[in-house]
GROMACS .gro file of C-alpha atoms in nm:
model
  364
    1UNK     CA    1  -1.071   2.914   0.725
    2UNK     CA    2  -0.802   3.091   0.563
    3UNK     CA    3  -0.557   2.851   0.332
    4UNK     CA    4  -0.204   2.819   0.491
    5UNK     CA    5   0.093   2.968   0.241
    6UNK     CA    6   0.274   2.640   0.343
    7UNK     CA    7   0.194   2.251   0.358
    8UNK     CA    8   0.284   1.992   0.666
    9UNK     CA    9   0.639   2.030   0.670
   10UNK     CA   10   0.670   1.727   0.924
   11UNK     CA   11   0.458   1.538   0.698
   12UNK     CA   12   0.639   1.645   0.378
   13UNK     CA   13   0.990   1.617   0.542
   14UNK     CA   14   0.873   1.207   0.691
   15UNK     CA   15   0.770   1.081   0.295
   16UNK     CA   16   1.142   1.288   0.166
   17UNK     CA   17   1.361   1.055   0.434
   18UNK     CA   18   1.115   0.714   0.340
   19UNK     CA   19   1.199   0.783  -0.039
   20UNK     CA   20   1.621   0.845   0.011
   21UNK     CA   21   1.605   0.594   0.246
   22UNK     CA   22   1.399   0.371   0.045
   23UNK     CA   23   1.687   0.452  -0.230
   24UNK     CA   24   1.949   0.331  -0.031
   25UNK     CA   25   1.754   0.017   0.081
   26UNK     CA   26   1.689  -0.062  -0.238
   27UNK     CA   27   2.097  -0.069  -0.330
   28UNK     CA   28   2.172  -0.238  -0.075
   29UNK     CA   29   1.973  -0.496  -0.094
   30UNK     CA   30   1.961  -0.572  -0.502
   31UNK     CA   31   2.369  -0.461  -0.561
   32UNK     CA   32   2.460  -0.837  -0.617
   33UNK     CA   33   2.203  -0.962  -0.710
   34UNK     CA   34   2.155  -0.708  -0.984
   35UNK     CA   35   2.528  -0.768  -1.101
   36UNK     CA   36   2.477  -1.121  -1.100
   37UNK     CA   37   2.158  -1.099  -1.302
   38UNK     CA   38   2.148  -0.785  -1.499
   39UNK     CA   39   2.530  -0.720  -1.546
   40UNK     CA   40   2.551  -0.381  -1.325
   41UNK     CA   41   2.476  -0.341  -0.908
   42UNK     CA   42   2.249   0.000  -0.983
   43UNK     CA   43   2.017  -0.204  -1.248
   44UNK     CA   44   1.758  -0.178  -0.964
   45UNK     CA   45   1.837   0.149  -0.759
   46UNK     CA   46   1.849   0.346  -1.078
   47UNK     CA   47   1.502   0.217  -1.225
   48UNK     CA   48   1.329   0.306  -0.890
   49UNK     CA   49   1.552   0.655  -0.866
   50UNK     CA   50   1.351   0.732  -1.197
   51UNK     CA   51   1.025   0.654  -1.076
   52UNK     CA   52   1.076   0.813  -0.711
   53UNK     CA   53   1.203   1.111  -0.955
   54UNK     CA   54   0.884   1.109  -1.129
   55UNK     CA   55   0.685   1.033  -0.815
   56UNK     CA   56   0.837   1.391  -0.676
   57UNK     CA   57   0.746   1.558  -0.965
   58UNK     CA   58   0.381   1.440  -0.938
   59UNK     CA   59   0.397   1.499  -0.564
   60UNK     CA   60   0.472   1.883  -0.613
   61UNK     CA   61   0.249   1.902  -0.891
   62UNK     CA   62  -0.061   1.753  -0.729
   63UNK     CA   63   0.018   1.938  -0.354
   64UNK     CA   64  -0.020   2.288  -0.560
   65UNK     CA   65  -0.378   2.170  -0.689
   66UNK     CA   66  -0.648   2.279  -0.512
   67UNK     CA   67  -0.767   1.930  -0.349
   68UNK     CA   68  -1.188   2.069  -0.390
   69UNK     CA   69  -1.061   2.009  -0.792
   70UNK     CA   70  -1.076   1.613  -0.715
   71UNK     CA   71  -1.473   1.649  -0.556
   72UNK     CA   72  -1.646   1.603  -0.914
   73UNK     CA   73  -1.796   1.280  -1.072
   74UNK     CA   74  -1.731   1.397  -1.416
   75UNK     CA   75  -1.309   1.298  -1.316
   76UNK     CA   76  -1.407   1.045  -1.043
   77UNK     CA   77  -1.660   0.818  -1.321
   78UNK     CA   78  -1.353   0.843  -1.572
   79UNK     CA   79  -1.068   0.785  -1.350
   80UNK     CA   80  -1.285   0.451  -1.193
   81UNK     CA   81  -1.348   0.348  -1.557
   82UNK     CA   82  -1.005   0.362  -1.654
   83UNK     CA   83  -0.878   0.210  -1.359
   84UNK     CA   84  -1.138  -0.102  -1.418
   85UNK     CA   85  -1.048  -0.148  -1.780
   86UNK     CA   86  -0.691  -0.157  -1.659
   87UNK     CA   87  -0.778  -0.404  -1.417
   88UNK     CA   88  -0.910  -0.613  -1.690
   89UNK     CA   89  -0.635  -0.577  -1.897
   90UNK     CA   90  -0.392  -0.740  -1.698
   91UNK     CA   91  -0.557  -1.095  -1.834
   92UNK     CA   92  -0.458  -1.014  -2.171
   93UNK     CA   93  -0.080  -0.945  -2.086
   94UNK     CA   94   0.146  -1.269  -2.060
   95UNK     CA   95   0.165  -1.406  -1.655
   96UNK     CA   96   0.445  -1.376  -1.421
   97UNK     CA   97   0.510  -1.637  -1.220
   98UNK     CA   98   0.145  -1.741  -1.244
   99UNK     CA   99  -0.023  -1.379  -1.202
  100UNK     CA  100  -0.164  -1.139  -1.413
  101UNK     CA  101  -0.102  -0.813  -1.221
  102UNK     CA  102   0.110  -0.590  -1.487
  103UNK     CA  103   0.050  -0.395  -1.811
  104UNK     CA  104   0.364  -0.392  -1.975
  105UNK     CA  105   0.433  -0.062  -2.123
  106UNK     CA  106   0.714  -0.006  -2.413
  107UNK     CA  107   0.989   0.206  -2.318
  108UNK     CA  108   0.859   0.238  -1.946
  109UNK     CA  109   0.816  -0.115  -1.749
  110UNK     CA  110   0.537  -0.269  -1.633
  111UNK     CA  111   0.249  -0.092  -1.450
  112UNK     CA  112   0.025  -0.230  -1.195
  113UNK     CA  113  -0.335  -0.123  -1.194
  114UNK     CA  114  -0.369  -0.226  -0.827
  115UNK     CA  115  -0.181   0.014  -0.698
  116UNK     CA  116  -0.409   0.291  -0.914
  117UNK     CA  117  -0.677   0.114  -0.757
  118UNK     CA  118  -0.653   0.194  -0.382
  119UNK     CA  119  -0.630   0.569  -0.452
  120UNK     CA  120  -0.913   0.537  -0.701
  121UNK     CA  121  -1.095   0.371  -0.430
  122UNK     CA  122  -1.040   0.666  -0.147
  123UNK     CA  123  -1.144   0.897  -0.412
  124UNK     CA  124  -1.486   0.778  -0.502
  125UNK     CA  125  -1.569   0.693  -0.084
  126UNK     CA  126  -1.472   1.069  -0.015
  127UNK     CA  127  -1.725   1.170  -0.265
  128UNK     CA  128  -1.962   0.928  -0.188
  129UNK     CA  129  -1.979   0.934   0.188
  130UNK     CA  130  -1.915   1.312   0.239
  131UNK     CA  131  -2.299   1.397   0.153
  132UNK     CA  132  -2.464   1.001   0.353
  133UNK     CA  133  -2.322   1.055   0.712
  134UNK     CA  134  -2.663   1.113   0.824
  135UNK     CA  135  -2.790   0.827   0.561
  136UNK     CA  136  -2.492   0.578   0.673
  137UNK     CA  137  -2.689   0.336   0.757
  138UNK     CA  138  -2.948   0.300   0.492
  139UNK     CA  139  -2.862  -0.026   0.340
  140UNK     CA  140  -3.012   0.054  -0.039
  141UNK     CA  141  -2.926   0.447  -0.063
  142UNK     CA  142  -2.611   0.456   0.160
  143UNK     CA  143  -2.438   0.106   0.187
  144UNK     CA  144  -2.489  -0.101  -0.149
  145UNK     CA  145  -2.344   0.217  -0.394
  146UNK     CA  146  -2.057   0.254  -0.137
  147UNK     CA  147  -1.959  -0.117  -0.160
  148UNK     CA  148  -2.032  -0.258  -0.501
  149UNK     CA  149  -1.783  -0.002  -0.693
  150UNK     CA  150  -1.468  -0.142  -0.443
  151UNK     CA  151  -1.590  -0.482  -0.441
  152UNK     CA  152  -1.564  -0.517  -0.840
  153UNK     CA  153  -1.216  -0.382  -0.772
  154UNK     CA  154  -1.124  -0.633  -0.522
  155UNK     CA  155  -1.289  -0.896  -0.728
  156UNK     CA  156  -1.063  -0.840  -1.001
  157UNK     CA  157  -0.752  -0.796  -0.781
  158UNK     CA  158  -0.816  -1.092  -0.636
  159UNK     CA  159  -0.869  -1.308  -0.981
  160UNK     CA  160  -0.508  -1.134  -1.086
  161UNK     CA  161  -0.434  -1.329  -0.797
  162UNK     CA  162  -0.314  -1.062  -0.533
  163UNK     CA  163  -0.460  -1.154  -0.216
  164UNK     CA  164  -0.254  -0.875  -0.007
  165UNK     CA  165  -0.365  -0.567  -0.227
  166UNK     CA  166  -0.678  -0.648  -0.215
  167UNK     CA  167  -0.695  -0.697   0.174
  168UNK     CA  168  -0.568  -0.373   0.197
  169UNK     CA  169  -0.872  -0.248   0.000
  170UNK     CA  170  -1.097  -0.456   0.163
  171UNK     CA  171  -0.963  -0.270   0.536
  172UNK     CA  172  -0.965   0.086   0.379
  173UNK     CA  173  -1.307   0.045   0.280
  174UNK     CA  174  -1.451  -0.025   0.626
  175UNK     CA  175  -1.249   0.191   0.780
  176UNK     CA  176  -1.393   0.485   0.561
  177UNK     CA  177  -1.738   0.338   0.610
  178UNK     CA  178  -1.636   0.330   1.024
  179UNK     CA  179  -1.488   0.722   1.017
  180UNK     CA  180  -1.875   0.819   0.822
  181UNK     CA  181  -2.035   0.652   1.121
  182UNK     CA  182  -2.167   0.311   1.010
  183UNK     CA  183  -2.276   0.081   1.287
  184UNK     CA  184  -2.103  -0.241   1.407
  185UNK     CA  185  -2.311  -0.415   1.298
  186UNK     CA  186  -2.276  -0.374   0.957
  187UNK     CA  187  -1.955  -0.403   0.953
  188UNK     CA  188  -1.965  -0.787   1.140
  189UNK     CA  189  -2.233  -0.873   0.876
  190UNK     CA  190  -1.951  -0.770   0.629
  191UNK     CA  191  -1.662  -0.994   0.760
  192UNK     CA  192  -1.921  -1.255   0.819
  193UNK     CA  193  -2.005  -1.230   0.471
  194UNK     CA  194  -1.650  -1.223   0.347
  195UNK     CA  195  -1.532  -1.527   0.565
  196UNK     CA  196  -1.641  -1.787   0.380
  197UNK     CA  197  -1.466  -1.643   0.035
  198UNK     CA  198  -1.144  -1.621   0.268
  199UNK     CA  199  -1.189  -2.005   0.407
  200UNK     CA  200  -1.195  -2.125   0.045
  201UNK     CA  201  -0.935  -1.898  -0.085
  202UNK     CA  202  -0.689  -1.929   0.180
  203UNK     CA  203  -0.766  -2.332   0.250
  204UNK     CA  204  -0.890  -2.443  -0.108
  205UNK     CA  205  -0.637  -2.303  -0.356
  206UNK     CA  206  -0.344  -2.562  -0.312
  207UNK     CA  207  -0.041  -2.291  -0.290
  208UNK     CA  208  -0.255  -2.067  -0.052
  209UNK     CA  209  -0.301  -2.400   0.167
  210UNK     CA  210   0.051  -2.462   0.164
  211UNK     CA  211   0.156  -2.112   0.281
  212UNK     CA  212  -0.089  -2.143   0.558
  213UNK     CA  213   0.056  -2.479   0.672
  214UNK     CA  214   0.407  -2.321   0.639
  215UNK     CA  215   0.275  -2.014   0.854
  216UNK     CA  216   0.158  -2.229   1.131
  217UNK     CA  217   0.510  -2.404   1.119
  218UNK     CA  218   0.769  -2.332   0.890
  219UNK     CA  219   0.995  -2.553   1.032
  220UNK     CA  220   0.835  -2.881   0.880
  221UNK     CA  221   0.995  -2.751   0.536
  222UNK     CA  222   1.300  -2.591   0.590
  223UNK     CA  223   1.421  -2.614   0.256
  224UNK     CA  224   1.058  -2.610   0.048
  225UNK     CA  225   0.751  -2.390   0.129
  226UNK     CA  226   0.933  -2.246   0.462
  227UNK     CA  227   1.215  -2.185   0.314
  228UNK     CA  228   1.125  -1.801   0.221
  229UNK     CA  229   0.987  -1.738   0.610
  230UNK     CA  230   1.264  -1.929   0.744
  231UNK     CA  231   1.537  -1.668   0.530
  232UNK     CA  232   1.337  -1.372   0.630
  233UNK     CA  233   1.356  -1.475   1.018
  234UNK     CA  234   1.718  -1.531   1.013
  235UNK     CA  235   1.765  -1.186   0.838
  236UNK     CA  236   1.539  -1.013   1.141
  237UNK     CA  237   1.764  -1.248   1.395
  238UNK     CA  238   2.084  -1.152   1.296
  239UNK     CA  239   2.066  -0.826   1.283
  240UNK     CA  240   2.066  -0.794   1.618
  241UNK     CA  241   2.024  -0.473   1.801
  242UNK     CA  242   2.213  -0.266   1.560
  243UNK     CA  243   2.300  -0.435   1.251
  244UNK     CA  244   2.554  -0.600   1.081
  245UNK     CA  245   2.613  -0.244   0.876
  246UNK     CA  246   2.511  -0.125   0.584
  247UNK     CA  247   2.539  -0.332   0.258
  248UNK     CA  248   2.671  -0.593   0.454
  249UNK     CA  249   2.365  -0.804   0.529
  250UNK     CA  250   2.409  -1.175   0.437
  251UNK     CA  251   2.081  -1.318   0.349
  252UNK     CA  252   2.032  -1.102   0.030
  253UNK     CA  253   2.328  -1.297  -0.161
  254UNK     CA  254   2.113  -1.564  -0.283
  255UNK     CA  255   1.917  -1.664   0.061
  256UNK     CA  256   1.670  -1.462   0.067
  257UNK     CA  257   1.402  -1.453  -0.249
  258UNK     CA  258   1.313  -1.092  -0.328
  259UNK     CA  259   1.547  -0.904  -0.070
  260UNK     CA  260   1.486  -0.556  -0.245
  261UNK     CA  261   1.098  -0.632  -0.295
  262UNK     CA  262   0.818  -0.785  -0.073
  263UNK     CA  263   1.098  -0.864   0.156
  264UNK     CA  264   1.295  -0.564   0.194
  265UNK     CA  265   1.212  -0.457   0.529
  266UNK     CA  266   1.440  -0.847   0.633
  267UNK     CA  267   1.723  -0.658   0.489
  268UNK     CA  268   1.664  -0.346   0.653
  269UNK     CA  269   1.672  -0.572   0.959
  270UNK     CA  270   2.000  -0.723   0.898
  271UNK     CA  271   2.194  -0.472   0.857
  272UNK     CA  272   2.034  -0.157   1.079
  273UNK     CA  273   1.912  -0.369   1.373
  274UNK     CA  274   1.648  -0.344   1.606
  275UNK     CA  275   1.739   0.002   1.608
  276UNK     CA  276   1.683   0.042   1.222
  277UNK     CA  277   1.354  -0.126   1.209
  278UNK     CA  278   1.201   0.104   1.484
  279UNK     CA  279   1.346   0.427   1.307
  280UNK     CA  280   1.124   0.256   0.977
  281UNK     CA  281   0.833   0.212   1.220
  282UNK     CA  282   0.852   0.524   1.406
  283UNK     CA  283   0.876   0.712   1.030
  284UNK     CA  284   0.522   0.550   0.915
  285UNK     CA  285   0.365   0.622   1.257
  286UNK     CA  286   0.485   0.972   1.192
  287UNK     CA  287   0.348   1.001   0.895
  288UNK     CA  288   0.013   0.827   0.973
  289UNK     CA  289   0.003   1.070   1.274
  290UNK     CA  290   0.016   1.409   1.064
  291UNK     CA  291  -0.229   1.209   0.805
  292UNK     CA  292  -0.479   1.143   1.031
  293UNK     CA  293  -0.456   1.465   1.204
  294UNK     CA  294  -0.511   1.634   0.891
  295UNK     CA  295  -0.823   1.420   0.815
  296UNK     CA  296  -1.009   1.472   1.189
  297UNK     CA  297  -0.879   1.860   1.227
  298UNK     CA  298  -1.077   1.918   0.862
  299UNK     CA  299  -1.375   2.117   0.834
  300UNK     CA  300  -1.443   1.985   0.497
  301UNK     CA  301  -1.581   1.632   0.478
  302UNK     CA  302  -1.466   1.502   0.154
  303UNK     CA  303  -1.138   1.658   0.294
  304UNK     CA  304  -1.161   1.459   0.586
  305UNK     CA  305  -1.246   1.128   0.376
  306UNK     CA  306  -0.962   1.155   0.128
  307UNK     CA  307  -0.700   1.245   0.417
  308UNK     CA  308  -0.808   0.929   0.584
  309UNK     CA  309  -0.837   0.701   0.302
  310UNK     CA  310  -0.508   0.828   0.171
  311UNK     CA  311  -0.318   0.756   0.564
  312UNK     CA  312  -0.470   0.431   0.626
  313UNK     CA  313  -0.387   0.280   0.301
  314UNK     CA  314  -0.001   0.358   0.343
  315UNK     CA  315  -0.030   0.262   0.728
  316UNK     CA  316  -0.276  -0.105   0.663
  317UNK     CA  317  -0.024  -0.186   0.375
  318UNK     CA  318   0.310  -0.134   0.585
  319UNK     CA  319   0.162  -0.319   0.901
  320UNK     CA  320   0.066  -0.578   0.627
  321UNK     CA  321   0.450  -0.570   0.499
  322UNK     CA  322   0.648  -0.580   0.839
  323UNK     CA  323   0.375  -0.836   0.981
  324UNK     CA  324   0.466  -1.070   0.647
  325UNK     CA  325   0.825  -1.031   0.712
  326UNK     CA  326   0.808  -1.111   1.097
  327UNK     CA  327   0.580  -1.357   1.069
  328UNK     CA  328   0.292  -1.268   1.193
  329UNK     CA  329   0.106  -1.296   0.896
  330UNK     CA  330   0.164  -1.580   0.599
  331UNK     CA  331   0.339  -1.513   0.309
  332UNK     CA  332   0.231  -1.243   0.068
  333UNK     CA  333   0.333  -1.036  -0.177
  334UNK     CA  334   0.244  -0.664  -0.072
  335UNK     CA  335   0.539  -0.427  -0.094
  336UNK     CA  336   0.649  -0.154   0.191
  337UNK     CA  337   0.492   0.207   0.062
  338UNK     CA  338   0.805   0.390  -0.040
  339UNK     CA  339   1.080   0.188   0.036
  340UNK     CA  340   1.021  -0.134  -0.150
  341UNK     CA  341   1.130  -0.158  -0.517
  342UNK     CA  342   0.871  -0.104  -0.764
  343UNK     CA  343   0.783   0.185  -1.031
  344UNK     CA  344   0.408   0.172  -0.997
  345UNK     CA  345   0.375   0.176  -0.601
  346UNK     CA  346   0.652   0.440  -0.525
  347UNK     CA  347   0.520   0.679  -0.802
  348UNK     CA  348   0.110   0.615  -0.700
  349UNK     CA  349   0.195   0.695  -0.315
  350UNK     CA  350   0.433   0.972  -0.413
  351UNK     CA  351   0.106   1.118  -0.628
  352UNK     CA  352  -0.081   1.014  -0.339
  353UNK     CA  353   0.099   1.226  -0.091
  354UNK     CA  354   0.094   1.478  -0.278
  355UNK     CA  355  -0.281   1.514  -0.301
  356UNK     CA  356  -0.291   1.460   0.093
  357UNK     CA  357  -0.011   1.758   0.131
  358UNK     CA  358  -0.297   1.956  -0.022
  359UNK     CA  359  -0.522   1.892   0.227
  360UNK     CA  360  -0.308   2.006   0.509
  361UNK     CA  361  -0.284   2.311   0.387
  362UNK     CA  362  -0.627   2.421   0.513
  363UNK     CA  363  -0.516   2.297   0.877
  364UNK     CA  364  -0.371   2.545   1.112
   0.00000   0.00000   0.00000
C-alpha cells in the first residue's frame, strides 16, 4: 500500500485541542493555589507549557520516523533495560508522601519511569505477538515470554506503590494478548491468578483498606478519609449543566487536594458543566476511535499491535481518571492523559502520539 503524504488530521487535530485545553485546565485550576504556594499563579501552567512544548517537538519528530524503525530487538532489549533500571531507581531517590515513583533530575524536575513504562510495554507486545498469532495459545513459546517482561514491570510499579499505573498495564496487556487471539480462558486463569494479590493489596495494606471503606461510603468520614471523594463530588455537583465559568470554580481554593492533578477533571466539572465534561469525553472517544481504526484497518501486524497498545493505554487510563473522580472507582492517583499536570505523562503520550500518527499514515 502506498504511504499517505499526510497523517490523521482528525486524530492529530483531537491530541492539539486536549493539550491547549489541558493548558488552560491546568491554570485554572492551580492559579491560587500556585500564588499561595509558589509566589506566582503560572508556577504550574508554565512548567507543563514547557513539557507540552517539548512533548510537540517529540510528537513531530517521532510522526516523521518511519514506525517499521521501532520493529527491532536490538532498540526494544535496550529501551526495556533502561526503562527497568529506571524503575529500580526510584528506591534510591528520597519518597514523596510515602512513594518512590520519581527520579529527580537537576535542572529539569522529576521524571517518572512509569509512565516510560506503558509505552515500553506496547512496544515489546507488538514485536512479540506480531510473529505468535497462530502460536497464541502455546503456554511455554507464546504466553510465558509475553507476560513475564510486563509483569516485572508491574511488580515494580506496584512496590513504588502505584496501584493505578500499574492496573493500566495490567488491562493493556490482556487486551493486546485478546486483539492476537488468545482464548478466554487464559485470560480468566489470569484474573483468577491476579485476584488474590488484589484481595491482599487492596484489603491488607491499612491505607488501601481505608480507601476501600471510604469508597463504599464516604459519608462515614466527611472530614477524614472521605474527605477527598466527598470535595471531588461536590465539584462534579455544582457545576451543574454548564458551569460556574471558567476560573471560577470553588472547590480548587483549598477544598479540593490536587485540583490541577489526579483530580483535575472535578475542576473541569465545576466550572464547564455537564456540558464540559462530555466535550472531554467525546474528545478521548474521538481519539480512541481514529486509534483503533488505525490499528484494525493495518495490514502490518506489529502496526496493528502498537496502534492498539498505544489507544487503549490513553483510553483505560482516562476511564480510570474520570471513574476516580466520579466515584466509581476508589481513590487513586492516575492522572488524565494530556490534560492533567505533570512533565513526564504529557511529554510520554505526546511522544506516544506521535509514533501512532506514524502509523496512520499507511491507512487510506
Amino acid at each position: 500500500m502506498a504511504k499517505r503524504v499526510g497523517v490523521d488530521k482528525w486524530l492529530f487535530g483531537t491530541v492539539l485541542l486536549l493539550v491547549l485545553f489541558g493548558l488552560v485546565s491546568v491554570f485554572s485550576a492551580s492559579a491560587v493555589l500556585a500564588k499561595a504556594t509558589l509566589g506566582s499563579p503560572y508556577a504550574y501552567v508554565m512548567k507543563q507549557a514547557g513539557f507540552a512544548l517539548a512533548g510537540m517537538v517529540a510528537l513531530f519528530v517521532l510522526m516523521r520516523v518511519d514506525y517499521r524503525k521501532y520493529n527491532n530487538p536490538k532498540l526494544i532489549f535496550p529501551l526495556m533495560a533502561i526503562t527497568g533500571v529506571m524503575l529500580i531507581a526510584v528506591f534510591a531517590m528520597s519518597g514523596m508522601n510515602g512513594a518512590h515513583r520519581w527520579i529527580r533530575l537537576p535542572g529539569v524536575g522529576t521524571l517518572q519511569p512509569s509512565e516510560l513504562a506503558k509505552p515500553v510495554i506496547v512496544l515489546f507486545l507488538a514485536w512479540f505477538l506480531q510473529t505468535r498469532i497462530h502460536a497464541i495459545d502455546h503456554l511455554k513459546e507464546t504466553i510465558l515470554p509475553a507476560v513475564i517482561p510486563p509483569l516485572v514491570f508491574i511488580a515494580l510499579i506496584l512496590k513504588e506503590p502505584d496501584l493505578g499505573t500499574a492496573l493500566v498495564c495490567a488491562a493493556v496487556v490482556m487486551l493486546m494478548l485478546f486483539l492476537a487471539g488468545l482464548q478466554m480462558k487464559w485470560l480468566v486463569a489470569a484474573v483468577a491468578c491476579a485476584s488474590p494479590v488484589m484481595y491482599y493489596m487492596l484489603f491488607h495494606v491499612a491505607w488501601r483498606a481505608a480507601r476501600m471503606k471510604v469508597f463504599l461510603n464516604p459519608e462515614a468520614d466527611p472530614k477524614g478519609a472521605g474527605f477527598h471523594i466527598l470535595q471531588s463530588l461536590i465539584a462534579v455537583g455544582t457545576g451543574g449543566i454548564r458551569g460556574l465559568g471558567l476560573m471560577e470554580g470553588r472547590q480548587k481554593l483549598f477544598y479540593l487536594p490536587e485540583p490541577h492533578t489526579d483530580f483535575i477533571f472535578a475542576n473541569i466539572c465545576e466550572e464547564l458543566g455537564l456540558i464540559g465534561a462530555i466535550c472531554v469525553l467525546t474528545a478521548f472517544c474521538l481519539l480512541g476511535y481514529r486509534g483503533l481504526r488505525a490499528a484494525f484497518l493495518s495490514t502490518d501486524p506489529f502496526a496493528r499491535f502498537l496502534a492498539f497498545g498505544l489507544s487503549t493505554a490513553i483510553l483505560v487510563q482516562a476511564f480510570f481518571n474520570m471513574s476516580v473522580v466520579l466515584a466509581l472507582l476508589p481513590t487513586k492517583g492516575i492522572p488524565l492523559p494530556f490534560i492533567s499536570s505533570g512533565g513526564t505523562s504529557v511529554f510520554v503520550t505526546l511522544a506516544c502520539m506521535g509514533v501512532l500518527l506514524n502509523v496512520t499514515r499507511e491507512i487510506d
